[in-house]
mmCIF file of C-alpha atoms and ligand atoms in Angstrom:
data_model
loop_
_atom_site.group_PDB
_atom_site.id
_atom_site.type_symbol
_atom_site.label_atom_id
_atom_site.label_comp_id
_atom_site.label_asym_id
_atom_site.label_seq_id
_atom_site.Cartn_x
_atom_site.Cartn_y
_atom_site.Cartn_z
ATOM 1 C CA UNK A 182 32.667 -26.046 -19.863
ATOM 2 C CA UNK A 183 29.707 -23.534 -19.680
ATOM 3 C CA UNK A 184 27.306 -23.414 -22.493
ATOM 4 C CA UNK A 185 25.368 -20.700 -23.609
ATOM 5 C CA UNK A 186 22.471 -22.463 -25.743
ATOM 6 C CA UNK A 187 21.619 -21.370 -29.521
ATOM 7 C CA UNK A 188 18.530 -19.321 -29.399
ATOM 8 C CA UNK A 189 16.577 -17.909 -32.607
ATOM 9 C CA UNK A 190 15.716 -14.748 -33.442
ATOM 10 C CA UNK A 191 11.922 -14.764 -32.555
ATOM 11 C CA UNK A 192 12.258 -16.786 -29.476
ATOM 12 C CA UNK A 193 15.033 -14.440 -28.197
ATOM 13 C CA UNK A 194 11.983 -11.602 -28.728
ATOM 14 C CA UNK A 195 10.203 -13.573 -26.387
ATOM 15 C CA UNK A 196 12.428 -13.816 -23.401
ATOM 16 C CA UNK A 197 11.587 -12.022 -20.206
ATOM 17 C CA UNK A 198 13.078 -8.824 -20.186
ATOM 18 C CA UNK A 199 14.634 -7.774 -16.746
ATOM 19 C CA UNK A 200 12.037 -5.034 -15.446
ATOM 20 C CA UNK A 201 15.196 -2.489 -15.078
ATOM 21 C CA UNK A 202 16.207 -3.216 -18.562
ATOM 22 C CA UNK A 203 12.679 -2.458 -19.825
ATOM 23 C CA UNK A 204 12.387 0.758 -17.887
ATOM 24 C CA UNK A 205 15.597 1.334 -19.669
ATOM 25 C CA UNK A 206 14.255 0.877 -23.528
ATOM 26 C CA UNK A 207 11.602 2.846 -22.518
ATOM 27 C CA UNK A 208 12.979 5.573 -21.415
ATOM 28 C CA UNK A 209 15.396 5.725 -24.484
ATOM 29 C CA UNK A 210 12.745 5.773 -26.639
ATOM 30 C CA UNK A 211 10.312 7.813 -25.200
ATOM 31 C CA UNK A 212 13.684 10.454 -25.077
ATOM 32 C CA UNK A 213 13.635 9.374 -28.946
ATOM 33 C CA UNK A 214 9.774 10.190 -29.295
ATOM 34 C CA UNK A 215 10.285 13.556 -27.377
ATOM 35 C CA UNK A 216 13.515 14.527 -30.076
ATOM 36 C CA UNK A 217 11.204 13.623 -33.672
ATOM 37 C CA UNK A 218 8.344 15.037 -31.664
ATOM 38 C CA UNK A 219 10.642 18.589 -32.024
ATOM 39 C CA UNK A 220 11.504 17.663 -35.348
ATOM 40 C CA UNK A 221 7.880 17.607 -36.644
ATOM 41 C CA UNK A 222 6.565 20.498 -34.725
ATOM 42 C CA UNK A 223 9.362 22.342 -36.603
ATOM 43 C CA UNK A 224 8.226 21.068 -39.978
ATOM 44 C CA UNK A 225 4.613 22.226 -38.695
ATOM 45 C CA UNK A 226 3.218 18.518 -38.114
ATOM 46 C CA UNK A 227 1.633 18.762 -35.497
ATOM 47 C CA UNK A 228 -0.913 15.737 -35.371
ATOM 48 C CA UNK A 229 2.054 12.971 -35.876
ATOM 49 C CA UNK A 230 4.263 15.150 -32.633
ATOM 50 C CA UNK A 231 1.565 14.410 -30.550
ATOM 51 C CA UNK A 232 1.112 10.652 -31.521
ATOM 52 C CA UNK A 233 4.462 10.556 -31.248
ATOM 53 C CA UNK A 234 3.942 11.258 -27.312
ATOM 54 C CA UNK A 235 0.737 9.382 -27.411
ATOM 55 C CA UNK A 236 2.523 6.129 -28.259
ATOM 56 C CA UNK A 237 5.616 6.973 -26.127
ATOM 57 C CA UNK A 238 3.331 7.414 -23.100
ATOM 58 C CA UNK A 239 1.108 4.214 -23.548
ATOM 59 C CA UNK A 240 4.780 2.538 -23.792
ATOM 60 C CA UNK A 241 5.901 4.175 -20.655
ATOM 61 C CA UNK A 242 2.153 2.605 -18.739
ATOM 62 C CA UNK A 243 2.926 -0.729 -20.058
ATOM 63 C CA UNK A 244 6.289 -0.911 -18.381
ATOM 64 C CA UNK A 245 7.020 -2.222 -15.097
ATOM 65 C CA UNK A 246 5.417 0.597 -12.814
ATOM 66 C CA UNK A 247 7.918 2.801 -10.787
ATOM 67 C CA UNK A 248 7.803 6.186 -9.709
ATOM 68 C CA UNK A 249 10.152 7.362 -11.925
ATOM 69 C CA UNK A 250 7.893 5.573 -14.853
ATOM 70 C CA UNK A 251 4.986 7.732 -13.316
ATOM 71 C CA UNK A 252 6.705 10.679 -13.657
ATOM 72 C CA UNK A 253 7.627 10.428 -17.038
ATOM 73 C CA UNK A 254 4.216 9.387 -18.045
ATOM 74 C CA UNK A 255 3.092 12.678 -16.662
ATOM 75 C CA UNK A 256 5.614 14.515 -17.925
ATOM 76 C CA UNK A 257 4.351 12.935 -21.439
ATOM 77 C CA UNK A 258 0.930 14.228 -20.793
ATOM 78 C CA UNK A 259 2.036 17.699 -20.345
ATOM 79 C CA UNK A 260 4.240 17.557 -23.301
ATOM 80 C CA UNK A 261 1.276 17.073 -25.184
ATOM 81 C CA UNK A 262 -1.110 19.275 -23.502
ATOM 82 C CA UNK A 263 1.377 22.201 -24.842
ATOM 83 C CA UNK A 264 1.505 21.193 -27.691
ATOM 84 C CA UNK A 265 -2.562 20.556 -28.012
ATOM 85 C CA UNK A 266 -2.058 24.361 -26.613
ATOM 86 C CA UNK A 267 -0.249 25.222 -29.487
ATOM 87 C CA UNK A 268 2.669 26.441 -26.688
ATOM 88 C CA UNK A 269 5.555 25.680 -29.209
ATOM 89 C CA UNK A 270 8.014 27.857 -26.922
ATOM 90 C CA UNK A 271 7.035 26.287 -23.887
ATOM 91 C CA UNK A 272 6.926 22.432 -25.582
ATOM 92 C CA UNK A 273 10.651 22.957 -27.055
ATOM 93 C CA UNK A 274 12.043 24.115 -23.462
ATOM 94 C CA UNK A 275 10.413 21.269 -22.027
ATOM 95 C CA UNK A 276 11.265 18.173 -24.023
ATOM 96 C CA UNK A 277 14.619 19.564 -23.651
ATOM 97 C CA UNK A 278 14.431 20.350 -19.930
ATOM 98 C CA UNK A 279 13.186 16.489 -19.587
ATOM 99 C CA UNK A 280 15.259 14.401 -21.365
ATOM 100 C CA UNK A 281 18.162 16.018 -19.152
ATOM 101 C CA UNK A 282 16.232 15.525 -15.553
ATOM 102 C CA UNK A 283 14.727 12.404 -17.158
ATOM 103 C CA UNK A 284 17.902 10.205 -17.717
ATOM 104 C CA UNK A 285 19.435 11.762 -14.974
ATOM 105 C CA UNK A 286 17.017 10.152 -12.584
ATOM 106 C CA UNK A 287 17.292 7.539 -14.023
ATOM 107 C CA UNK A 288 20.681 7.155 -13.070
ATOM 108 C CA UNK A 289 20.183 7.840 -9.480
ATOM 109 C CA UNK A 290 17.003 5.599 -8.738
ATOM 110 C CA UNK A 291 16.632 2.844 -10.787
ATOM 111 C CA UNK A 292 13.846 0.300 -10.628
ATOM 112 C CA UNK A 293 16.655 -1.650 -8.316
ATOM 113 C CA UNK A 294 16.229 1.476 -6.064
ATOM 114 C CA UNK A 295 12.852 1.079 -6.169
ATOM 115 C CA UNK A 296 13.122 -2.764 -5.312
ATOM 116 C CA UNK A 297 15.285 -1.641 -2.149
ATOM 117 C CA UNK A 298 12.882 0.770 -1.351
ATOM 118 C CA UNK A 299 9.526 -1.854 -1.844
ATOM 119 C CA UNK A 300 11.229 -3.947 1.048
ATOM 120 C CA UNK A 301 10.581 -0.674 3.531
ATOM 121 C CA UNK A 302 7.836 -1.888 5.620
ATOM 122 C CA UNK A 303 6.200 -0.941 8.844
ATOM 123 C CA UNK A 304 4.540 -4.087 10.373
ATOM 124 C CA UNK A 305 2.636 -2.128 13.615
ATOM 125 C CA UNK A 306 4.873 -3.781 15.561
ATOM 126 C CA UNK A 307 4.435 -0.635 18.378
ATOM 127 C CA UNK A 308 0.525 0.052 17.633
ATOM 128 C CA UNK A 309 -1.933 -1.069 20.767
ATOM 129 C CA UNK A 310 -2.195 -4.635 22.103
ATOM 130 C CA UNK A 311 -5.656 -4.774 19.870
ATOM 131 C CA UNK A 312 -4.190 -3.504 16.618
ATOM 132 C CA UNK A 313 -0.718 -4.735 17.179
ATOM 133 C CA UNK A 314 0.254 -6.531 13.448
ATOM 134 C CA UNK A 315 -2.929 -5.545 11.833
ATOM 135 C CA UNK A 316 -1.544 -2.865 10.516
ATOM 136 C CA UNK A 317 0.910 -2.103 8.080
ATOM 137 C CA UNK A 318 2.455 0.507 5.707
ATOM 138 C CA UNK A 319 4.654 -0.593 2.984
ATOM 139 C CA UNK A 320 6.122 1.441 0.051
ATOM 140 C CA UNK A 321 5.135 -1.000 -3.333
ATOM 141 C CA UNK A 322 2.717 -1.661 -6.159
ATOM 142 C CA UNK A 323 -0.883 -2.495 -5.054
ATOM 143 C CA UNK A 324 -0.920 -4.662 -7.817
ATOM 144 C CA UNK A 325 1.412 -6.741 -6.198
ATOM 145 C CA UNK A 326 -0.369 -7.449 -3.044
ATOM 146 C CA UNK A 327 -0.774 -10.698 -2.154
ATOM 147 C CA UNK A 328 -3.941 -9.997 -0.274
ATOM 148 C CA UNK A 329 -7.655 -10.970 -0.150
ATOM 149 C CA UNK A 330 -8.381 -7.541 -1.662
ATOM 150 C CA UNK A 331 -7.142 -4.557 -3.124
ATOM 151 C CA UNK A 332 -8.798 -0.958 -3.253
ATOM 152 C CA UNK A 333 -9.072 0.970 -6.415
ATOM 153 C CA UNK A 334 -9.102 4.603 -6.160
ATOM 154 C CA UNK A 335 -11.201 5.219 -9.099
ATOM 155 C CA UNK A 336 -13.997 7.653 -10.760
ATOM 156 C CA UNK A 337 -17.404 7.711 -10.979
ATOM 157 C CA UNK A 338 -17.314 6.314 -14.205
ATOM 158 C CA UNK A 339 -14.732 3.118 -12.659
ATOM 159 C CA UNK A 340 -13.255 3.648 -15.958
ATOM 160 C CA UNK A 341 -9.835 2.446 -15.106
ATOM 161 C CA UNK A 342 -8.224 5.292 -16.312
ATOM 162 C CA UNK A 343 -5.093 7.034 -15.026
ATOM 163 C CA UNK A 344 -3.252 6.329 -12.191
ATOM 164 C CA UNK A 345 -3.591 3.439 -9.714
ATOM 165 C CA UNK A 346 -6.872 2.649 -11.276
ATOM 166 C CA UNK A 347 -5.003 2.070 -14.642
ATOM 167 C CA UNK A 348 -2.598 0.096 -13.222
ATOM 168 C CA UNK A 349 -4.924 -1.659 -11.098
ATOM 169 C CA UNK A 350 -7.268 -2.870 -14.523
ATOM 170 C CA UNK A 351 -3.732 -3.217 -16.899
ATOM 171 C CA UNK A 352 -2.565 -5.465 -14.171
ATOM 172 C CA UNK A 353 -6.191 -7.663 -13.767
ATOM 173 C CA UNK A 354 -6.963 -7.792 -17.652
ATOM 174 C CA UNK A 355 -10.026 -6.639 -19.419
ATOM 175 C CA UNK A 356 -12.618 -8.973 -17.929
ATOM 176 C CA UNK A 357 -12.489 -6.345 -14.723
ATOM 177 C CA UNK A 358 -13.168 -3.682 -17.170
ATOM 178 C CA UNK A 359 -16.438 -5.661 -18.516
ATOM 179 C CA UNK A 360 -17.365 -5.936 -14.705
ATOM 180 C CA UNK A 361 -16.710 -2.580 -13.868
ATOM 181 C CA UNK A 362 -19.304 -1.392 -17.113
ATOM 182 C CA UNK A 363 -22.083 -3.436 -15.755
ATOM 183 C CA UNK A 364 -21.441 -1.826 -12.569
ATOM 184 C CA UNK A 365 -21.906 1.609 -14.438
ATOM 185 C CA UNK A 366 -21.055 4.362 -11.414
ATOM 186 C CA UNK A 367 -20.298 4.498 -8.093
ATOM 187 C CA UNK A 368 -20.732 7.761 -6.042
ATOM 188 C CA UNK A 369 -18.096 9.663 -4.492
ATOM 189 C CA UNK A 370 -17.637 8.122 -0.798
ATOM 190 C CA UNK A 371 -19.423 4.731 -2.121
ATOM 191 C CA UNK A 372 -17.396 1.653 -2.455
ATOM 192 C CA UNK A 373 -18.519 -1.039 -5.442
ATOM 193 C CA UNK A 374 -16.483 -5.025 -5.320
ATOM 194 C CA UNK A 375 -15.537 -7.101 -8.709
ATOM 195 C CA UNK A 376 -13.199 -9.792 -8.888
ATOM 196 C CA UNK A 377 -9.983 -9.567 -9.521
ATOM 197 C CA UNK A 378 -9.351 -11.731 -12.518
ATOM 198 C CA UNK A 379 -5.509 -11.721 -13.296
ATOM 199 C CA UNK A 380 -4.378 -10.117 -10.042
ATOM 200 C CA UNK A 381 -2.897 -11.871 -6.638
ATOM 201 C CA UNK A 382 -6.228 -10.374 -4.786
ATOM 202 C CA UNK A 383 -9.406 -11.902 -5.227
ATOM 203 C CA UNK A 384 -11.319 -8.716 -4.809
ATOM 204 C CA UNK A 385 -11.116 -5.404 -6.193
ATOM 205 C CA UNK A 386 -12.553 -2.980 -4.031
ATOM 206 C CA UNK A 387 -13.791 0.190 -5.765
ATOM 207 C CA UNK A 388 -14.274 3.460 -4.491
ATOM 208 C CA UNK A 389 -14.192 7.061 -5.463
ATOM 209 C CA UNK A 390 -12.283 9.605 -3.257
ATOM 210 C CA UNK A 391 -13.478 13.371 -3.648
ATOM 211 C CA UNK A 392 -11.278 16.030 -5.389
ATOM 212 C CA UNK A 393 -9.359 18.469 -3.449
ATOM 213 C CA UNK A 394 -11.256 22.040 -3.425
ATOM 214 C CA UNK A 395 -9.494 23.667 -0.562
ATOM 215 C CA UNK A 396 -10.858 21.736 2.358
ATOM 216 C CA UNK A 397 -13.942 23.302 2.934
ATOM 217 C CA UNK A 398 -16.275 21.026 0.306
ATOM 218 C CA UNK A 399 -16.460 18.325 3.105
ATOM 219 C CA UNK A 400 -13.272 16.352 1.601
ATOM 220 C CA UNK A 401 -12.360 15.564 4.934
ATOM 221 C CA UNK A 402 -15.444 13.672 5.898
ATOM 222 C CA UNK A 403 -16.146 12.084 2.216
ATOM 223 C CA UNK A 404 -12.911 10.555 2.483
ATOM 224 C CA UNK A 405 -13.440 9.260 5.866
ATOM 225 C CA UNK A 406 -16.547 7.495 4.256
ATOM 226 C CA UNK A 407 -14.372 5.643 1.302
ATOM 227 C CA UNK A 408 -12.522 3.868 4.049
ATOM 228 C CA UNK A 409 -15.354 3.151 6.220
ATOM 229 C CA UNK A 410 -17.309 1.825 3.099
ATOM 230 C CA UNK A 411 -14.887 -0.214 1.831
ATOM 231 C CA UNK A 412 -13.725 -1.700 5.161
ATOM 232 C CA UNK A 413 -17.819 -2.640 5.622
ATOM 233 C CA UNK A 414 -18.013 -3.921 2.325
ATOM 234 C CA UNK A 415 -14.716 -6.146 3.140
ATOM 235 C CA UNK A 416 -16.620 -7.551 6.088
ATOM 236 C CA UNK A 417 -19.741 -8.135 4.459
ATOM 237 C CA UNK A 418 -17.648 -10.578 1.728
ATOM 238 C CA UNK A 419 -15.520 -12.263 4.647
ATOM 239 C CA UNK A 420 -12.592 -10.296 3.620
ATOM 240 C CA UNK A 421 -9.696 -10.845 6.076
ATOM 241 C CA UNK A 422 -6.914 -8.821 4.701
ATOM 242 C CA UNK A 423 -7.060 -5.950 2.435
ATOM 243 C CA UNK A 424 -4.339 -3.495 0.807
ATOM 244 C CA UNK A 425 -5.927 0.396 0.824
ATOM 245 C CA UNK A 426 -3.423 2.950 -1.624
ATOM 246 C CA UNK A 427 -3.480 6.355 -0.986
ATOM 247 C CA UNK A 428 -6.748 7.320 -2.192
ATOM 248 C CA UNK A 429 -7.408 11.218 -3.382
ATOM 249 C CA UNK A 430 -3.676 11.997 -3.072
ATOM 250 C CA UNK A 431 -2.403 11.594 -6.660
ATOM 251 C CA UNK A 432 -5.085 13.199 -9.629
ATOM 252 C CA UNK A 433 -7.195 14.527 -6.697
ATOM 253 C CA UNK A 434 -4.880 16.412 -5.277
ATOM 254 C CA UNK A 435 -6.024 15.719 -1.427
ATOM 255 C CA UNK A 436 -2.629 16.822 0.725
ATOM 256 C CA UNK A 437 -0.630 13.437 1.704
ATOM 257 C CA UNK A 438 -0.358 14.379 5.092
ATOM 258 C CA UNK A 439 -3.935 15.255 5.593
ATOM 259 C CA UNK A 440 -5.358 11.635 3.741
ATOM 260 C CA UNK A 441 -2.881 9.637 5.711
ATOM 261 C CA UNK A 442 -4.220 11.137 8.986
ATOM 262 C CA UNK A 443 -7.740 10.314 7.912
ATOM 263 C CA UNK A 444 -7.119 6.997 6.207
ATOM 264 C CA UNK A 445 -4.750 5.550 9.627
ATOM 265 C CA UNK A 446 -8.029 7.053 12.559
ATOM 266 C CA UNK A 447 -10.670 5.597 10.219
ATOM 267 C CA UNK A 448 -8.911 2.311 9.979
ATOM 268 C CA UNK A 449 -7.891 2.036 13.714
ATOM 269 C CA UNK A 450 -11.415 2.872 14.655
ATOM 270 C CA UNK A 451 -12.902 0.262 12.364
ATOM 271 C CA UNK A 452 -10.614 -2.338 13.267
ATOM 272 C CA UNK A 453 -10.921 -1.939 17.227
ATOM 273 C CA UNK A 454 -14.704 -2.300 16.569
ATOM 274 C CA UNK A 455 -14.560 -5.517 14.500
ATOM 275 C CA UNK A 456 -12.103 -8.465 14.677
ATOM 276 C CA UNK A 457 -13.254 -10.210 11.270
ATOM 277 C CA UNK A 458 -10.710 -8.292 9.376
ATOM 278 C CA UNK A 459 -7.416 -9.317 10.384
ATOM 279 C CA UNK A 460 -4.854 -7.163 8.249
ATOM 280 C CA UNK A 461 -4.984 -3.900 6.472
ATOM 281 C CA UNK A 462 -1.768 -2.909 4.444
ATOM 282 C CA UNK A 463 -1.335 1.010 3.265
ATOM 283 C CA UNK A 464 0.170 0.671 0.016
ATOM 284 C CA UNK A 465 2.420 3.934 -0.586
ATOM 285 C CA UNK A 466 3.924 4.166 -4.280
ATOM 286 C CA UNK A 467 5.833 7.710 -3.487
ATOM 287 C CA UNK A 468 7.948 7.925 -0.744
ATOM 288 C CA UNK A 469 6.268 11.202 0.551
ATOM 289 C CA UNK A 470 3.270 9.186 1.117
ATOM 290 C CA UNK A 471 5.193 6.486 2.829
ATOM 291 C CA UNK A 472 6.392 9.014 4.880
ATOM 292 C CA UNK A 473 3.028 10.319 6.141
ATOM 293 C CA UNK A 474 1.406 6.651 6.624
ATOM 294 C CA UNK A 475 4.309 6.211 9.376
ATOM 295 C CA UNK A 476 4.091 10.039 10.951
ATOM 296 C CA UNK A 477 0.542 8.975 11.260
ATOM 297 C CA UNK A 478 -0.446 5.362 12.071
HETATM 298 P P1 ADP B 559 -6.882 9.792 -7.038
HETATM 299 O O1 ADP B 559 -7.639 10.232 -8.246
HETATM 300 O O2 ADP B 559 -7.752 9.143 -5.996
HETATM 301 O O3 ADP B 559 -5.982 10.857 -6.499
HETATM 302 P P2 ADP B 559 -4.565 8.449 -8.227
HETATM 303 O O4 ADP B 559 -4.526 7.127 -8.881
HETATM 304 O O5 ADP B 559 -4.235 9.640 -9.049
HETATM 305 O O6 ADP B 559 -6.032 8.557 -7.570
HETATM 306 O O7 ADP B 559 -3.607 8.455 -6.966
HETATM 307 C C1 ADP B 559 -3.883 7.829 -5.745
HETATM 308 C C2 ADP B 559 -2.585 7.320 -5.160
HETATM 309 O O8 ADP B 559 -2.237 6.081 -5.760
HETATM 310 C C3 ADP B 559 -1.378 8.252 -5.346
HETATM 311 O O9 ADP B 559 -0.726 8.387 -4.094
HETATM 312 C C4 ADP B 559 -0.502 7.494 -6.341
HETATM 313 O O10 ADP B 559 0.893 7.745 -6.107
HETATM 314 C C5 ADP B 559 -0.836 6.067 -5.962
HETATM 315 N N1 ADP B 559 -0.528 5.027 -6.959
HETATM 316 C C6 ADP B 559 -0.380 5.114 -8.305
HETATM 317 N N2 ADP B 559 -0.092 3.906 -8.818
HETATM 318 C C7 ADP B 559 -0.031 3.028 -7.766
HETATM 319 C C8 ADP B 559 0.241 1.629 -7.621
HETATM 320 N N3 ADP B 559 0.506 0.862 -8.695
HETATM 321 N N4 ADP B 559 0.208 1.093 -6.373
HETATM 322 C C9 ADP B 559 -0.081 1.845 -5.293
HETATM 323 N N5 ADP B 559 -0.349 3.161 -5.345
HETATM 324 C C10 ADP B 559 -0.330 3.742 -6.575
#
């Protein structure tokens, strides 16, 4: 006969949660946070709405990462910038506007969606005889990566803030934050290496893409130079497979298309000059990106 075993209270708190059904709890109660945050901008509170968000959106970053979680994050942030604004119109329509798109999403890409869509992966099966397997583009989590190193798309500060550097230092623990403060700044274009404590990589490289302006601020070349510093820096450590994410194209607002044209030619070139790195995996959390990495490697 099957038995289900008797489990108390406190250790049933402590059970692994399955990452869908966190999303999930989330979700429902960042909609929650989102409904009292309405309710206390109506009674004129405004300092506990936006903790409200505040606490909802560090919840949302601790969950399993997705790009639906992403989303909402963001849309958390701009909940709160209205309100921070003092845009009480624009703050009610929204919150109300999102919890609508918000769990309907949810319904129609959940995190096992996203699970489907990790497996999509391009192995350079068709590049030339000297890059053939060497390589790929995968839609995932860079945190994830069994590789010999990761790279961090980060600031000038490497303050782990926001983004893939967030979840890059969440997913490593805080000793890579002490690193990264004796480190103190990297340049844009430079690339910095720490360890990488509680992640699958050993490495973390760092580097800092430039912001978007246009296209005629040099972007182009400056993000050439993040790959070609981090791939020398990967050499210089005997680095023989590293995972690159799409640097510049989320905060910094470099066009996907564009970055995944410079990232794949930099690459190639580097590894046709130098057979000491083996592999190089483009990590692609949005499917747009994924989409560019293969138009363009
Ligand atoms: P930047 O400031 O260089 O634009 P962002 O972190 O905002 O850096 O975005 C860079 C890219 O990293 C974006 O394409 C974003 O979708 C992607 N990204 C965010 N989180 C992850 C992750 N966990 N794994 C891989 N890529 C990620």
């Amino acid at each position: 006969m099957f038995q289900l075993p008797v489990v108390a209270a406190a250790a049933l708190a402590e059970y692994p949660l399955n990452p869908e059904v966190q999303q999930q709890v989330v979700l429902m109660s960042a909609a929650r946070a989102k409904k009292e945050a309405v309710q206390k901008v109506d009674e004129g509170d405004y300092t506990t709405a936006s903790q409200l968000l505040q606490t909802a959106r560090k919840q949302v970053l601790a969950a399993p990462a997705s790009p639906l979680m992403e989303q909402e994050a963001i849309a958390l942030i701009d909940l709160d910038r209205d309100l921070q604004r003092r845009q009480v119109q624009q703050f009610r329509k929204m919150s109300h506007y999102q919890s609508h798109s918000i769990s309907r999403s949810f319904s129609q890409s959940t995190y096992h969606d996203y699970q489907v869509q990790r497996s999509q992966r391009y192995r350079g099966q068709n590049l030339p005889d000297d890059l053939r397997g060497r390589i790929e583009v995968i839609q995932g989590d860079i945190t994830k990566q069994r590789v010999d190193a990761i790279v961090n798309a980060t600031d000038n500060y490497l303050s782990g803030s926001g983004g893939v550097d967030a979840a890059i230092h969440r997913a490593a623990g805080s000793e890579l934050k002490k690193e990264c403060e004796q480190i103190h700044r990297c340049e844009t274009g430079e690339a910095k290496i720490t360890r990488g404590y509680n992640l699958p990589a050993r490495w973390v490289i760092h580097t800092v893409g430039p912001v978007w302006q246009g296209g005629h601020q040099g972007e182009d070349q400056i993000l050439a130079q993040c790959y070609r510093n981090c791939l020398m820096l990967a050499e210089q450590y005997s680095i023989k497979t590293i995972a690159f994410p799409a640097i510049s194209t989320g905060l910094r607002g470099f066009p996907s298309d564009w970055a995944s044209r410079i990232a794949c030619s930099q690459v190639k070139i580097f590894l046709q000059r130098n057979s000491a790195i083996e592999k190089v995996v483009f990590v692609c959390f949005e499917q747009r990106d994924f989409d560019c990495y293969l138009n363009s490697v």
